[in-house]
mmCIF file of C-alpha atoms and ligand atoms in Angstrom:
data_model
loop_
_atom_site.group_PDB
_atom_site.id
_atom_site.type_symbol
_atom_site.label_atom_id
_atom_site.label_comp_id
_atom_site.label_asym_id
_atom_site.label_seq_id
_atom_site.Cartn_x
_atom_site.Cartn_y
_atom_site.Cartn_z
ATOM 1 C CA MET A 19 -157.209 39.538 36.496
ATOM 2 C CA THR A 20 -157.213 39.303 33.009
ATOM 3 C CA ILE A 21 -160.575 38.828 31.081
ATOM 4 C CA LEU A 22 -159.812 36.815 28.098
ATOM 5 C CA GLY A 23 -161.954 34.553 26.394
ATOM 6 C CA ILE A 24 -160.875 33.834 22.918
ATOM 7 C CA LEU A 25 -157.597 35.202 21.165
ATOM 8 C CA LEU A 26 -157.518 35.131 17.131
ATOM 9 C CA SER A 27 -154.501 33.841 15.094
ATOM 10 C CA VAL A 28 -154.727 36.254 12.363
ATOM 11 C CA SER A 29 -151.161 35.613 10.686
ATOM 12 C CA GLY A 30 -150.921 35.666 7.009
ATOM 13 C CA CYS A 31 -153.516 38.398 6.781
ATOM 14 C CA ALA A 32 -153.616 40.315 3.583
ATOM 15 C CA HIS A 33 -151.641 43.631 3.471
ATOM 16 C CA GLN A 34 -152.707 46.394 0.656
ATOM 17 C CA ALA A 35 -149.899 48.709 -0.394
ATOM 18 C CA GLY A 36 -149.438 51.894 1.318
ATOM 19 C CA SER A 37 -151.694 50.702 4.262
ATOM 20 C CA GLN A 38 -151.571 49.304 7.579
ATOM 21 C CA LEU A 39 -154.048 46.507 7.883
ATOM 22 C CA PRO A 40 -155.886 45.539 9.577
ATOM 23 C CA ASN A 41 -156.956 49.178 11.033
ATOM 24 C CA SER A 42 -157.708 48.576 14.588
ATOM 25 C CA GLN A 43 -158.780 50.592 17.356
ATOM 26 C CA VAL A 44 -159.162 49.500 21.130
ATOM 27 C CA ARG A 45 -161.286 50.564 23.969
ATOM 28 C CA ASP A 46 -160.824 49.417 27.577
ATOM 29 C CA ASN A 47 -163.584 51.264 29.270
ATOM 30 C CA LEU A 48 -166.626 49.696 28.121
ATOM 31 C CA LEU A 49 -168.509 46.760 29.378
ATOM 32 C CA GLY A 50 -165.785 46.137 32.014
ATOM 33 C CA THR A 51 -163.632 44.573 29.519
ATOM 34 C CA VAL A 52 -161.107 45.286 26.461
ATOM 35 C CA ILE A 53 -163.226 45.892 23.377
ATOM 36 C CA THR A 54 -160.701 45.773 19.903
ATOM 37 C CA VAL A 55 -162.201 46.440 16.530
ATOM 38 C CA SER A 56 -160.049 45.273 13.421
ATOM 39 C CA ILE A 57 -160.971 46.159 10.016
ATOM 40 C CA TYR A 58 -159.324 44.104 7.241
ATOM 41 C CA GLU A 59 -159.678 46.592 4.291
ATOM 42 C CA GLU A 60 -159.636 50.578 3.767
ATOM 43 C CA THR A 61 -162.339 52.374 5.812
ATOM 44 C CA ASP A 62 -163.239 55.501 7.249
ATOM 45 C CA ASP A 63 -162.307 55.995 10.771
ATOM 46 C CA SER A 64 -165.876 57.286 11.949
ATOM 47 C CA ILE A 65 -166.753 53.490 11.652
ATOM 48 C CA PHE A 66 -164.935 53.124 15.124
ATOM 49 C CA ASP A 67 -166.912 56.011 16.746
ATOM 50 C CA ASP A 68 -170.017 54.511 15.729
ATOM 51 C CA VAL A 69 -169.497 51.123 16.925
ATOM 52 C CA PHE A 70 -168.067 52.326 20.419
ATOM 53 C CA ASN A 71 -170.749 54.783 20.843
ATOM 54 C CA ALA A 72 -173.366 52.154 20.241
ATOM 55 C CA ILE A 73 -171.581 49.735 22.721
ATOM 56 C CA SER A 74 -171.452 52.543 25.199
ATOM 57 C CA LEU A 75 -175.206 53.069 24.816
ATOM 58 C CA ILE A 76 -175.824 49.425 25.369
ATOM 59 C CA GLU A 77 -174.023 49.521 28.604
ATOM 60 C CA GLN A 78 -175.496 52.772 29.605
ATOM 61 C CA ARG A 79 -179.092 50.898 29.453
ATOM 62 C CA MET A 80 -178.267 47.280 30.521
ATOM 63 C CA SER A 81 -175.522 47.540 33.230
ATOM 64 C CA ALA A 82 -176.168 46.584 36.780
ATOM 65 C CA ASN A 83 -173.676 48.599 38.053
ATOM 66 C CA LEU A 84 -174.671 51.811 36.467
ATOM 67 C CA PRO A 85 -177.003 53.522 38.905
ATOM 68 C CA ASP A 86 -179.056 55.358 35.988
ATOM 69 C CA SER A 87 -179.335 52.344 33.623
ATOM 70 C CA GLU A 88 -182.638 50.839 32.624
ATOM 71 C CA VAL A 89 -181.861 47.757 34.507
ATOM 72 C CA ALA A 90 -181.069 49.641 37.783
ATOM 73 C CA GLY A 91 -184.437 51.490 37.290
ATOM 74 C CA ILE A 92 -186.241 48.029 37.066
ATOM 75 C CA THR A 93 -184.624 46.890 40.169
ATOM 76 C CA ALA A 94 -185.376 50.098 42.118
ATOM 77 C CA ALA A 95 -189.387 49.401 41.016
ATOM 78 C CA ALA A 96 -189.236 46.009 41.883
ATOM 79 C CA GLY A 97 -192.242 44.902 43.837
ATOM 80 C CA LYS A 98 -193.718 48.309 43.152
ATOM 81 C CA SER A 99 -194.279 49.166 39.578
ATOM 82 C CA PRO A 100 -193.487 48.079 35.906
ATOM 83 C CA VAL A 101 -190.946 50.068 34.176
ATOM 84 C CA MET A 102 -190.837 50.912 30.434
ATOM 85 C CA VAL A 103 -187.482 50.221 28.561
ATOM 86 C CA SER A 104 -185.969 50.672 25.322
ATOM 87 C CA GLU A 105 -186.575 48.386 22.340
ATOM 88 C CA ASP A 106 -182.945 47.228 22.874
ATOM 89 C CA THR A 107 -183.265 46.345 26.784
ATOM 90 C CA PHE A 108 -186.590 44.806 26.011
ATOM 91 C CA TYR A 109 -185.249 42.488 23.418
ATOM 92 C CA VAL A 110 -182.212 41.552 25.547
ATOM 93 C CA ILE A 111 -184.467 41.021 28.749
ATOM 94 C CA LYS A 112 -186.756 38.661 26.493
ATOM 95 C CA GLN A 113 -184.128 36.569 25.409
ATOM 96 C CA ALA A 114 -182.828 36.074 28.600
ATOM 97 C CA TYR A 115 -186.193 35.258 30.271
ATOM 98 C CA GLU A 116 -186.608 32.876 27.398
ATOM 99 C CA THR A 117 -183.382 31.339 28.055
ATOM 100 C CA SER A 118 -184.109 31.097 31.811
ATOM 101 C CA ILE A 119 -187.253 28.962 30.943
ATOM 102 C CA ALA A 120 -185.739 26.805 28.163
ATOM 103 C CA SER A 121 -182.690 25.888 30.431
ATOM 104 C CA GLY A 122 -184.682 25.447 33.641
ATOM 105 C CA GLY A 123 -182.841 28.364 35.423
ATOM 106 C CA ALA A 124 -179.575 27.120 34.592
ATOM 107 C CA PHE A 125 -179.176 30.450 32.974
ATOM 108 C CA ASN A 126 -181.156 32.696 35.415
ATOM 109 C CA LEU A 127 -181.857 36.320 34.084
ATOM 110 C CA ALA A 128 -183.124 37.079 37.898
ATOM 111 C CA ILE A 129 -179.840 35.981 39.405
ATOM 112 C CA GLY A 130 -178.728 39.616 40.460
ATOM 113 C CA PRO A 131 -179.259 39.348 44.349
ATOM 114 C CA LEU A 132 -176.825 36.454 44.255
ATOM 115 C CA VAL A 133 -174.344 38.179 42.065
ATOM 116 C CA ARG A 134 -174.076 41.134 44.033
ATOM 117 C CA LEU A 135 -173.820 38.703 47.339
ATOM 118 C CA TRP A 136 -170.728 37.263 45.851
ATOM 119 C CA GLY A 137 -169.832 40.765 45.021
ATOM 120 C CA ILE A 138 -168.893 39.205 41.386
ATOM 121 C CA ALA A 139 -167.056 42.102 39.375
ATOM 122 C CA THR A 140 -166.633 44.216 42.335
ATOM 123 C CA GLU A 141 -163.220 44.998 44.150
ATOM 124 C CA ALA A 142 -164.137 42.968 47.126
ATOM 125 C CA PRO A 143 -165.877 39.599 46.250
ATOM 126 C CA ARG A 144 -166.383 37.418 49.043
ATOM 127 C CA VAL A 145 -168.112 33.795 49.916
ATOM 128 C CA PRO A 146 -171.282 34.563 51.570
ATOM 129 C CA SER A 147 -172.829 32.414 54.343
ATOM 130 C CA GLN A 148 -175.052 29.849 53.817
ATOM 131 C CA ALA A 149 -177.828 32.157 55.744
ATOM 132 C CA GLU A 150 -177.443 34.992 53.384
ATOM 133 C CA ILE A 151 -177.671 32.460 50.350
ATOM 134 C CA GLU A 152 -181.131 31.324 51.626
ATOM 135 C CA HIS A 153 -182.268 34.730 52.269
ATOM 136 C CA VAL A 154 -181.752 35.724 48.529
ATOM 137 C CA GLN A 155 -183.170 32.235 47.347
ATOM 138 C CA ASN A 156 -186.767 33.319 46.903
ATOM 139 C CA LEU A 157 -185.503 36.497 45.056
ATOM 140 C CA LEU A 158 -184.116 34.346 42.148
ATOM 141 C CA ASP A 159 -187.342 33.285 40.804
ATOM 142 C CA TYR A 160 -187.294 34.042 36.889
ATOM 143 C CA ASN A 161 -190.837 33.204 36.836
ATOM 144 C CA ALA A 162 -191.778 36.146 39.159
ATOM 145 C CA VAL A 163 -190.285 38.370 36.062
ATOM 146 C CA ARG A 164 -193.231 39.923 34.131
ATOM 147 C CA LEU A 165 -192.732 41.161 30.595
ATOM 148 C CA SER A 166 -195.458 43.052 28.584
ATOM 149 C CA ASP A 167 -195.129 43.291 24.820
ATOM 150 C CA ASP A 168 -197.651 45.955 24.832
ATOM 151 C CA ASP A 169 -195.780 48.558 26.450
ATOM 152 C CA ARG A 170 -192.319 47.100 26.567
ATOM 153 C CA SER A 171 -192.370 47.138 30.374
ATOM 154 C CA VAL A 172 -190.536 44.867 32.901
ATOM 155 C CA PHE A 173 -191.978 44.133 36.275
ATOM 156 C CA LEU A 174 -190.332 42.121 39.086
ATOM 157 C CA GLU A 175 -192.828 40.751 41.213
ATOM 158 C CA LEU A 176 -190.802 40.768 44.541
ATOM 159 C CA GLU A 177 -189.014 43.641 46.078
ATOM 160 C CA GLY A 178 -185.514 42.668 46.316
ATOM 161 C CA MET A 179 -185.278 41.067 43.034
ATOM 162 C CA SER A 180 -182.908 42.425 40.168
ATOM 163 C CA VAL A 181 -182.130 41.127 36.430
ATOM 164 C CA ASP A 182 -178.715 40.567 35.545
ATOM 165 C CA LEU A 183 -177.907 40.841 31.665
ATOM 166 C CA GLY A 184 -174.003 40.047 32.357
ATOM 167 C CA ALA A 185 -174.321 36.791 30.557
ATOM 168 C CA ILE A 186 -176.016 37.928 27.445
ATOM 169 C CA ALA A 187 -175.484 41.678 26.858
ATOM 170 C CA LYS A 188 -172.105 41.518 25.817
ATOM 171 C CA GLY A 189 -173.263 39.017 23.240
ATOM 172 C CA TYR A 190 -175.811 41.644 22.034
ATOM 173 C CA ALA A 191 -173.400 44.195 21.813
ATOM 174 C CA GLY A 192 -171.559 42.139 19.621
ATOM 175 C CA ASP A 193 -174.398 41.654 17.026
ATOM 176 C CA VAL A 194 -175.020 45.547 16.990
ATOM 177 C CA ALA A 195 -171.082 46.246 16.430
ATOM 178 C CA GLY A 196 -171.360 43.623 13.467
ATOM 179 C CA LYS A 197 -174.187 45.131 12.224
ATOM 180 C CA ILE A 198 -172.757 48.564 12.264
ATOM 181 C CA VAL A 199 -169.596 47.349 10.504
ATOM 182 C CA ARG A 200 -171.511 45.805 7.863
ATOM 183 C CA GLU A 201 -173.577 48.773 7.495
ATOM 184 C CA HIS A 202 -170.162 50.526 6.488
ATOM 185 C CA GLY A 203 -169.948 48.164 3.720
ATOM 186 C CA VAL A 204 -167.139 46.302 5.357
ATOM 187 C CA GLY A 205 -166.721 42.671 4.545
ATOM 188 C CA HIS A 206 -163.862 41.562 6.598
ATOM 189 C CA ALA A 207 -163.625 42.297 10.005
ATOM 190 C CA ILE A 208 -163.029 40.839 13.754
ATOM 191 C CA LEU A 209 -164.601 42.367 16.787
ATOM 192 C CA ASP A 210 -163.119 40.904 20.048
ATOM 193 C CA LEU A 211 -165.233 42.058 23.035
ATOM 194 C CA GLY A 212 -163.351 40.651 25.670
ATOM 195 C CA GLY A 213 -163.111 37.202 24.353
ATOM 196 C CA ASN A 214 -166.698 37.323 22.606
ATOM 197 C CA ILE A 215 -165.506 36.940 19.069
ATOM 198 C CA VAL A 216 -167.493 38.465 16.232
ATOM 199 C CA THR A 217 -166.195 37.698 12.691
ATOM 200 C CA VAL A 218 -167.417 39.563 9.683
ATOM 201 C CA GLY A 219 -166.950 37.695 6.366
ATOM 202 C CA GLY A 220 -163.854 35.455 6.085
ATOM 203 C CA ARG A 221 -160.479 36.856 5.581
ATOM 204 C CA PRO A 222 -159.523 39.366 2.883
ATOM 205 C CA ASP A 223 -158.183 36.225 0.758
ATOM 206 C CA GLY A 224 -161.462 34.495 0.964
ATOM 207 C CA THR A 225 -160.496 31.673 3.396
ATOM 208 C CA ASP A 226 -161.858 31.224 6.832
ATOM 209 C CA TRP A 227 -160.715 33.176 9.991
ATOM 210 C CA ARG A 228 -159.216 30.508 12.683
ATOM 211 C CA VAL A 229 -160.198 31.412 16.120
ATOM 212 C CA GLY A 230 -158.352 30.151 19.067
ATOM 213 C CA ILE A 231 -160.036 28.642 21.719
ATOM 214 C CA LYS A 232 -158.154 30.123 24.946
ATOM 215 C CA ASN A 233 -156.626 27.771 27.464
ATOM 216 C CA PRO A 234 -159.070 27.471 30.004
ATOM 217 C CA ILE A 235 -156.585 26.909 32.918
ATOM 218 C CA ALA A 236 -156.576 29.796 35.379
ATOM 219 C CA GLY A 237 -153.476 31.851 35.165
ATOM 220 C CA GLU A 238 -152.294 30.313 31.765
ATOM 221 C CA GLN A 239 -152.251 31.938 28.473
ATOM 222 C CA GLY A 240 -152.613 30.605 24.998
ATOM 223 C CA TYR A 241 -154.739 28.207 23.050
ATOM 224 C CA ILE A 242 -155.831 24.622 23.269
ATOM 225 C CA GLY A 243 -156.809 24.688 19.753
ATOM 226 C CA SER A 244 -158.657 26.537 17.145
ATOM 227 C CA ILE A 245 -161.756 26.304 14.916
ATOM 228 C CA PRO A 246 -162.457 27.946 11.402
ATOM 229 C CA VAL A 247 -165.090 30.302 11.150
ATOM 230 C CA LYS A 248 -166.864 32.883 8.730
ATOM 231 C CA ASP A 249 -169.464 35.307 9.382
ATOM 232 C CA LYS A 250 -170.010 33.804 13.068
ATOM 233 C CA ALA A 251 -169.834 34.428 16.605
ATOM 234 C CA VAL A 252 -167.483 32.647 18.932
ATOM 235 C CA VAL A 253 -168.158 33.006 22.452
ATOM 236 C CA THR A 254 -166.622 31.290 25.712
ATOM 237 C CA SER A 255 -167.937 30.979 29.190
ATOM 238 C CA GLY A 256 -165.032 29.722 31.613
ATOM 239 C CA ILE A 257 -164.019 29.512 35.293
ATOM 240 C CA TYR A 258 -160.858 31.289 34.350
ATOM 241 C CA GLU A 259 -162.360 34.719 33.096
ATOM 242 C CA ARG A 260 -163.408 35.971 36.360
ATOM 243 C CA TYR A 261 -162.478 34.402 39.717
ATOM 244 C CA PHE A 262 -161.275 35.137 43.352
ATOM 245 C CA GLU A 263 -159.672 32.918 46.099
ATOM 246 C CA SER A 264 -160.532 32.470 49.718
ATOM 247 C CA GLY A 265 -159.503 30.147 52.406
ATOM 248 C CA GLY A 266 -157.605 28.307 49.887
ATOM 249 C CA ASP A 267 -160.615 27.855 47.473
ATOM 250 C CA THR A 268 -161.051 29.137 44.123
ATOM 251 C CA TYR A 269 -164.595 30.982 43.268
ATOM 252 C CA HIS A 270 -165.572 31.990 39.636
ATOM 253 C CA HIS A 271 -168.376 34.167 38.524
ATOM 254 C CA ILE A 272 -170.927 31.541 36.829
ATOM 255 C CA LEU A 273 -173.296 31.023 39.491
ATOM 256 C CA ASP A 274 -175.657 28.184 40.060
ATOM 257 C CA SER A 275 -179.091 29.771 41.360
ATOM 258 C CA LYS A 276 -179.987 26.304 42.745
ATOM 259 C CA THR A 277 -177.191 25.857 45.153
ATOM 260 C CA GLY A 278 -176.505 29.687 45.333
ATOM 261 C CA TYR A 279 -172.699 28.677 44.662
ATOM 262 C CA PRO A 280 -170.509 29.007 41.758
ATOM 263 C CA SER A 281 -171.535 26.294 39.164
ATOM 264 C CA CYS A 282 -169.783 23.046 39.810
ATOM 265 C CA SER A 283 -170.139 21.452 36.630
ATOM 266 C CA GLU A 284 -166.838 19.985 36.028
ATOM 267 C CA LEU A 285 -166.008 22.054 33.189
ATOM 268 C CA LEU A 286 -163.435 24.628 32.715
ATOM 269 C CA SER A 287 -164.994 26.172 29.628
ATOM 270 C CA VAL A 288 -167.690 26.061 26.969
ATOM 271 C CA SER A 289 -167.487 27.909 23.640
ATOM 272 C CA VAL A 290 -170.383 28.180 21.275
ATOM 273 C CA VAL A 291 -170.332 29.293 17.555
ATOM 274 C CA SER A 292 -173.377 30.843 16.397
ATOM 275 C CA ASN A 293 -174.789 33.050 13.289
ATOM 276 C CA SER A 294 -175.808 35.388 16.609
ATOM 277 C CA SER A 295 -173.494 36.700 19.161
ATOM 278 C CA THR A 296 -176.487 36.994 21.575
ATOM 279 C CA ASP A 297 -177.483 33.492 21.321
ATOM 280 C CA ALA A 298 -173.786 32.322 21.480
ATOM 281 C CA ASP A 299 -173.380 34.317 24.696
ATOM 282 C CA ARG A 300 -176.493 33.446 26.487
ATOM 283 C CA LEU A 301 -176.302 29.535 25.417
ATOM 284 C CA THR A 302 -172.453 29.202 26.780
ATOM 285 C CA THR A 303 -173.666 30.514 29.957
ATOM 286 C CA ALA A 304 -176.527 28.019 29.935
ATOM 287 C CA ALA A 305 -174.731 25.240 28.654
ATOM 288 C CA PHE A 306 -171.948 25.656 31.572
ATOM 289 C CA VAL A 307 -174.248 25.595 34.159
ATOM 290 C CA LEU A 308 -176.188 22.389 32.873
ATOM 291 C CA GLY A 309 -172.749 20.667 32.680
ATOM 292 C CA LEU A 310 -171.415 18.362 29.549
ATOM 293 C CA GLU A 311 -174.178 15.987 29.233
ATOM 294 C CA ASP A 312 -177.093 18.242 29.856
ATOM 295 C CA GLY A 313 -175.427 21.076 27.976
ATOM 296 C CA MET A 314 -174.762 19.059 24.865
ATOM 297 C CA ASP A 315 -178.732 17.962 25.033
ATOM 298 C CA PHE A 316 -179.702 21.399 25.415
ATOM 299 C CA LEU A 317 -177.587 22.712 22.410
ATOM 300 C CA LYS A 318 -179.194 20.007 20.233
ATOM 301 C CA GLY A 319 -182.460 21.999 20.144
ATOM 302 C CA TYR A 320 -180.465 25.192 18.593
ATOM 303 C CA LYS A 321 -179.966 24.982 14.678
ATOM 304 C CA ASN A 322 -176.636 26.053 13.354
ATOM 305 C CA THR A 323 -174.827 25.921 16.905
ATOM 306 C CA GLU A 324 -171.695 24.320 17.478
ATOM 307 C CA ALA A 325 -169.545 24.049 20.770
ATOM 308 C CA VAL A 326 -166.356 22.926 22.343
ATOM 309 C CA PHE A 327 -166.684 21.966 25.761
ATOM 310 C CA VAL A 328 -163.410 21.475 27.813
ATOM 311 C CA THR A 329 -163.721 19.317 31.097
ATOM 312 C CA THR A 330 -161.867 19.396 34.434
ATOM 313 C CA ASP A 331 -160.387 16.270 33.175
ATOM 314 C CA PHE A 332 -158.461 18.488 30.201
ATOM 315 C CA GLU A 333 -160.970 16.206 27.958
ATOM 316 C CA ILE A 334 -162.431 18.184 24.860
ATOM 317 C CA TYR A 335 -165.918 17.496 23.660
ATOM 318 C CA LEU A 336 -167.046 18.616 20.037
ATOM 319 C CA THR A 337 -170.382 19.007 18.647
ATOM 320 C CA PRO A 338 -170.708 17.022 15.148
ATOM 321 C CA GLY A 339 -169.919 20.238 12.899
ATOM 322 C CA LEU A 340 -166.594 20.621 14.598
ATOM 323 C CA LYS A 341 -165.073 17.184 14.613
ATOM 324 C CA ASP A 342 -163.311 17.438 11.438
ATOM 325 C CA SER A 343 -162.206 21.042 11.773
ATOM 326 C CA PHE A 344 -161.245 21.485 15.391
ATOM 327 C CA LYS A 345 -157.110 21.592 15.134
ATOM 328 C CA LEU A 346 -155.698 20.701 18.827
ATOM 329 C CA ALA A 347 -152.882 22.904 20.012
ATOM 330 C CA ASP A 348 -152.112 21.848 23.627
ATOM 331 C CA ASP A 349 -151.516 18.154 24.041
ATOM 332 C CA ARG A 350 -152.047 18.258 27.521
ATOM 333 C CA PHE A 351 -155.764 18.326 26.366
ATOM 334 C CA ARG A 352 -157.301 15.332 24.176
ATOM 335 C CA VAL A 353 -160.381 15.486 21.853
ATOM 336 C CA VAL A 354 -162.765 12.849 23.451
ATOM 337 C CA GLY A 355 -165.721 12.750 21.430
ATOM 338 C CA GLU A 356 -169.436 14.141 21.327
HETATM 339 P P1 FAD B 413 -170.844 34.685 31.024
HETATM 340 O O1 FAD B 413 -170.768 33.382 31.455
HETATM 341 O O2 FAD B 413 -171.530 35.093 29.977
HETATM 342 O O3 FAD B 413 -171.410 35.708 32.295
HETATM 343 C C1 FAD B 413 -171.424 35.646 33.735
HETATM 344 C C2 FAD B 413 -172.014 36.742 34.198
HETATM 345 O O4 FAD B 413 -173.317 36.737 34.086
HETATM 346 C C3 FAD B 413 -171.481 36.743 35.498
HETATM 347 O O5 FAD B 413 -170.482 37.712 35.963
HETATM 348 C C4 FAD B 413 -172.938 37.530 36.266
HETATM 349 O O6 FAD B 413 -172.882 38.920 36.083
HETATM 350 C C5 FAD B 413 -173.844 36.665 35.242
HETATM 351 N N1 FAD B 413 -174.215 35.292 35.812
HETATM 352 C C6 FAD B 413 -173.666 34.569 36.626
HETATM 353 N N2 FAD B 413 -174.221 33.402 36.837
HETATM 354 C C7 FAD B 413 -175.171 33.590 36.011
HETATM 355 C C8 FAD B 413 -176.436 32.496 35.544
HETATM 356 N N3 FAD B 413 -176.288 31.285 36.015
HETATM 357 N N4 FAD B 413 -177.224 33.019 34.662
HETATM 358 C C9 FAD B 413 -177.466 34.157 33.801
HETATM 359 N N5 FAD B 413 -176.359 35.021 34.501
HETATM 360 C C10 FAD B 413 -175.152 34.761 35.172
HETATM 361 N N6 FAD B 413 -167.451 44.366 34.533
HETATM 362 C C11 FAD B 413 -166.884 45.005 35.363
HETATM 363 O O7 FAD B 413 -165.648 44.922 35.717
HETATM 364 N N7 FAD B 413 -167.611 46.508 35.531
HETATM 365 C C12 FAD B 413 -168.210 46.840 34.958
HETATM 366 O O8 FAD B 413 -168.798 48.101 35.213
HETATM 367 C C13 FAD B 413 -169.065 46.093 33.995
HETATM 368 N N8 FAD B 413 -170.358 46.652 33.105
HETATM 369 C C14 FAD B 413 -170.704 45.872 32.592
HETATM 370 C C15 FAD B 413 -172.060 46.349 31.835
HETATM 371 C C16 FAD B 413 -172.665 45.537 30.785
HETATM 372 C C17 FAD B 413 -173.812 45.813 29.908
HETATM 373 C C18 FAD B 413 -172.068 44.230 30.631
HETATM 374 C C19 FAD B 413 -173.023 43.241 29.611
HETATM 375 C C20 FAD B 413 -170.946 43.537 31.184
HETATM 376 C C21 FAD B 413 -170.277 44.508 32.513
HETATM 377 N N9 FAD B 413 -169.450 43.849 32.910
HETATM 378 C C22 FAD B 413 -168.511 44.629 33.951
HETATM 379 C C23 FAD B 413 -168.821 42.671 32.924
HETATM 380 C C24 FAD B 413 -169.719 41.425 33.361
HETATM 381 O O9 FAD B 413 -169.632 41.788 34.826
HETATM 382 C C25 FAD B 413 -169.321 40.242 33.189
HETATM 383 O O10 FAD B 413 -167.929 39.845 33.659
HETATM 384 C C26 FAD B 413 -169.237 39.776 31.778
HETATM 385 O O11 FAD B 413 -170.360 40.156 31.093
HETATM 386 C C27 FAD B 413 -169.229 38.250 31.940
HETATM 387 O O12 FAD B 413 -169.275 37.671 30.696
HETATM 388 P P2 FAD B 413 -168.555 36.488 30.477
HETATM 389 O O13 FAD B 413 -168.472 36.226 29.110
HETATM 390 O O14 FAD B 413 -167.098 36.361 30.960
HETATM 391 O O15 FAD B 413 -169.327 35.215 31.390
HETATM 392 MG MG1 MG B 414 -172.949 34.319 28.323
#
């Protein structure tokens, strides 16, 4: 199964005499995805270790799969006691909680029991029975997540509840990685965390990067179009990223906690462009579950946030800030409007 969100068109990049640019390193053992850091100037290689170590720490703290993570600790103590967590984890959980409230549960940080039921991100995903879904439904209540700023603790009121940060923590890792790269004095870089793109500055020649919006048809490669960005994150949620087939039907990994099933919003993908990769990640998932109309309305509440919605009818809807700059690259799709 490929996990590709957005790929980059970086042709025509500047090369310096005597050096091979970009200076890139790849890791395929972090956050369940492939992470590529590409630096478009001369730099010390320690930058890569700093970035990958920071992402590894985020995974150790926020993974729902690692038994010793802070997230696993919160789950183990559900219904019993609050758990104090690191500043990073508390920040991400708080963002996830606020997104759950703002989106009316379209984004739901308490979706863990449902994710586990479907076996999302495991070797053996399966379609659960209606009885199993009903059994976990009351455990998906994000209002039963209690956060205390005083001691940075998280308490899940009911035993069996669990938080899942799969729809936001990769975005947070992108922000942390971008900050480290900037702290090393780098002005031109692209960080690709399994399709979550973080751009540092623009191209070395001062122009914008062009980020390709991945073809969202499952099994196909390539881009349907591209957008110009500089110092922005571009994050996509799509049905093609993780899915499985059962009984002739396809089931993807973005779940609607109201139905207990993969979100059926007649969208193939939503990409969000934002100054913050954390925001782009959480908002794409929320907008995807909300669907085209409600998702567009929801995003209007966020400043400096643009989006590309792709429907199952191959129609592309853009927010006003992208109308003049989006370039279509696949004529099976058509740009329809706002
Ligand atoms: P997004 O739309 O951003 O997120 C979808 C993911 O969020 C789902 O996979 C689910 O986990 C959760 N989710 C589903 N529906 C909702 C909803 N309505 N509201 C909120 N959340 C929802 N993958 C592996 O294969 N193995 C690993 O060990 C692994 N470890 C990871 C550890 C961390 C800390 C993180 C952040 C990710 C990890 N992943 C791992 C990848 C993860 O399982 C998801 O596939 C990935 O984060 C989904 O990102 P996305 O951009 O594709 O989709
Ligand atoms: Mg997301």
